[in-house]
Coordinates of C-alpha atoms in Angstrom, one line a residue:
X1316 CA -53.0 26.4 92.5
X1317 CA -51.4 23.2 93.7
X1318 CA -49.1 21.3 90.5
X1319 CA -51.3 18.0 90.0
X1320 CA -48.9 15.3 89.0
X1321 CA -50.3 12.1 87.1
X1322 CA -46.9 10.6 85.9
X1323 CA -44.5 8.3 87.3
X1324 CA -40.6 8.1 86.8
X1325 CA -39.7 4.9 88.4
X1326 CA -36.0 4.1 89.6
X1327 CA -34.7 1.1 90.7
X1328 CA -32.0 0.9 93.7
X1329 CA -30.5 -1.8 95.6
X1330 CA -31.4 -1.6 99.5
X1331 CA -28.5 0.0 100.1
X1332 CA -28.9 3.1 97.7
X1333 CA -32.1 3.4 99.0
X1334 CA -31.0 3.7 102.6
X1335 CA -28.0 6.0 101.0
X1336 CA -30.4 8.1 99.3
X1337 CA -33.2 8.3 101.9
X1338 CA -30.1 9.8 104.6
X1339 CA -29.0 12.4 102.0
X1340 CA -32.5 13.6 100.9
X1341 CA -32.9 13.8 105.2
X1342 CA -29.5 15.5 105.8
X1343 CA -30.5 18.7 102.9
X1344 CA -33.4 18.6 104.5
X1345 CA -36.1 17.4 102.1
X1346 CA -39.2 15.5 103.4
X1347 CA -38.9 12.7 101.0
X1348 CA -36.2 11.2 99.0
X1349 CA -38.5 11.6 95.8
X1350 CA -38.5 15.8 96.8
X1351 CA -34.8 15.6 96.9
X1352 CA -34.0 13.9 93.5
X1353 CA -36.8 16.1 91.9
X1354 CA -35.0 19.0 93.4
X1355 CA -31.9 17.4 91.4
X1356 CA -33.0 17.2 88.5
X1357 CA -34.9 20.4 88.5
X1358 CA -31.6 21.8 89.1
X1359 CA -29.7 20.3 86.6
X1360 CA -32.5 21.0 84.3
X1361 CA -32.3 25.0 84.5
X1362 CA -28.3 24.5 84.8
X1363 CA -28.3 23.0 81.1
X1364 CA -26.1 20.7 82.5
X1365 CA -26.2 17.3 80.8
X1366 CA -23.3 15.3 82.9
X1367 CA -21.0 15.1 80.5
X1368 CA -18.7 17.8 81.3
X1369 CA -17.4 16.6 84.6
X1370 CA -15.9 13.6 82.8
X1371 CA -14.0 15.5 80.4
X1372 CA -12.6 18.0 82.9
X1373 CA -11.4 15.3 84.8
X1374 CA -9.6 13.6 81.8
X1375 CA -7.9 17.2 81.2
X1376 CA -7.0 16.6 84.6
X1377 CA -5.8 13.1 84.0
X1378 CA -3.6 14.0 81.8
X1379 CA -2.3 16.8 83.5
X1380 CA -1.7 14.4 86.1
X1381 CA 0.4 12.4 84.3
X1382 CA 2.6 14.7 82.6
X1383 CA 3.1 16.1 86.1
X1384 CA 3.7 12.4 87.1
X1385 CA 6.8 12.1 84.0
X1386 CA 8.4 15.6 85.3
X1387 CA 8.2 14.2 88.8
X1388 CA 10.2 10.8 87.7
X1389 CA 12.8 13.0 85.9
X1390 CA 13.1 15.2 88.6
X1391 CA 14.0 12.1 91.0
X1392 CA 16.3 10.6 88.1
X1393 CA 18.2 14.2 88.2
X1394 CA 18.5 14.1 91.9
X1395 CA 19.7 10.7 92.1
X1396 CA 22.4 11.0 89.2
X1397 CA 23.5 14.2 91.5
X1398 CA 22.3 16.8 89.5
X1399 CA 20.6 19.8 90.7
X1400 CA 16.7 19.9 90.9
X1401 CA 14.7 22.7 90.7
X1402 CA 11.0 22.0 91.9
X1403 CA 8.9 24.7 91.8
X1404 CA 7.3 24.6 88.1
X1405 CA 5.9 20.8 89.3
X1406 CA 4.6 21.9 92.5
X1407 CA 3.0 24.9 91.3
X1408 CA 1.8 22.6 88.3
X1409 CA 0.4 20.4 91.3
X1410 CA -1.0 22.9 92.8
X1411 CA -3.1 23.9 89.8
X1412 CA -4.4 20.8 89.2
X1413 CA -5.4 20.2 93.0
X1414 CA -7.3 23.6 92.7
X1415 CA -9.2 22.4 89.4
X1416 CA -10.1 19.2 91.2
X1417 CA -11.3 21.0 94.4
X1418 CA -13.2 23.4 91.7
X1419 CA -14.9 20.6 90.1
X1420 CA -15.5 18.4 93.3
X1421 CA -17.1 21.9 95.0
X1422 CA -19.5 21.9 92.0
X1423 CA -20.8 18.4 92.0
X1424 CA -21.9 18.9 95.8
X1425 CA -18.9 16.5 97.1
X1426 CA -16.0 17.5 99.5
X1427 CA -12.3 17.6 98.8
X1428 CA -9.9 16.4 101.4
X1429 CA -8.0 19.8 102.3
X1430 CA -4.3 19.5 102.9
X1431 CA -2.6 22.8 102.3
X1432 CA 1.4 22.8 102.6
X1433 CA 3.0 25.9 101.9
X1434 CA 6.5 26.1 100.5
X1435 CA 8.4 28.2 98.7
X1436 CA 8.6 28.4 94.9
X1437 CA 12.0 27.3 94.3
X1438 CA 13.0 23.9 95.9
X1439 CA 16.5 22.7 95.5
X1440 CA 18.0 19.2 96.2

């Protein structure tokens, strides 16, 4: 039995979005842009997800950020004053944090920029 629909969700864009959205819903594959976003939302439906937790992972990861950011700037004020530095707790910190984003990116459909630099854990200067 075909799903009759009688109601209307209506969404304003600019041109631009529309053009945007039209070229995604194409790219996945979906006849229609209105296919692809009911597709979303069917999705996000059955997912129980609401939207709000991506924000707050990624002020976790803010602040993360910045701690790493105040160890970084002591690190360079040791280095500079002669003393030695030892690196590798901040870059594997890094590295964490750059695998939570890539985590969270992966899982809201968008692409990280891969750049992968292996060193080893202890850095000196």
């Amino acid at each position: 039995m075909a799903l009759h629909r009688t109601s209307r969700l209506s969404v304003r864009a600019s041109p631009d979005e529309l053009k945007r959205w039209n070229h995604i819903a194409h790219q996945h594959g979906h006849a229609t842009t209105s296919h692809w976003i009911r597709g979303l939302l069917s999705s996000t439906e059955l997912a129980g997800h609401d939207g709000s937790r991506i924000p707050d992972e990624l002020r976790g990861i803010r602040y993360q950020l910045s701690r790493t950011g105040n160890n970084l700037n002591q690190l360079a004020r040791s280095a500079h004053c002669g003393d030695a530095v030892h690196c590798g707790m901040v870059l594997e910190e890094l590295a964490t944090l750059i695998r939570q984003c890539d985590e969270i990116l992966s899982r809201s459909g968008r692409s990280s920029a891969r750049r992968r630099c292996e060193r080893s854990a202890v850095i000196l200067h």
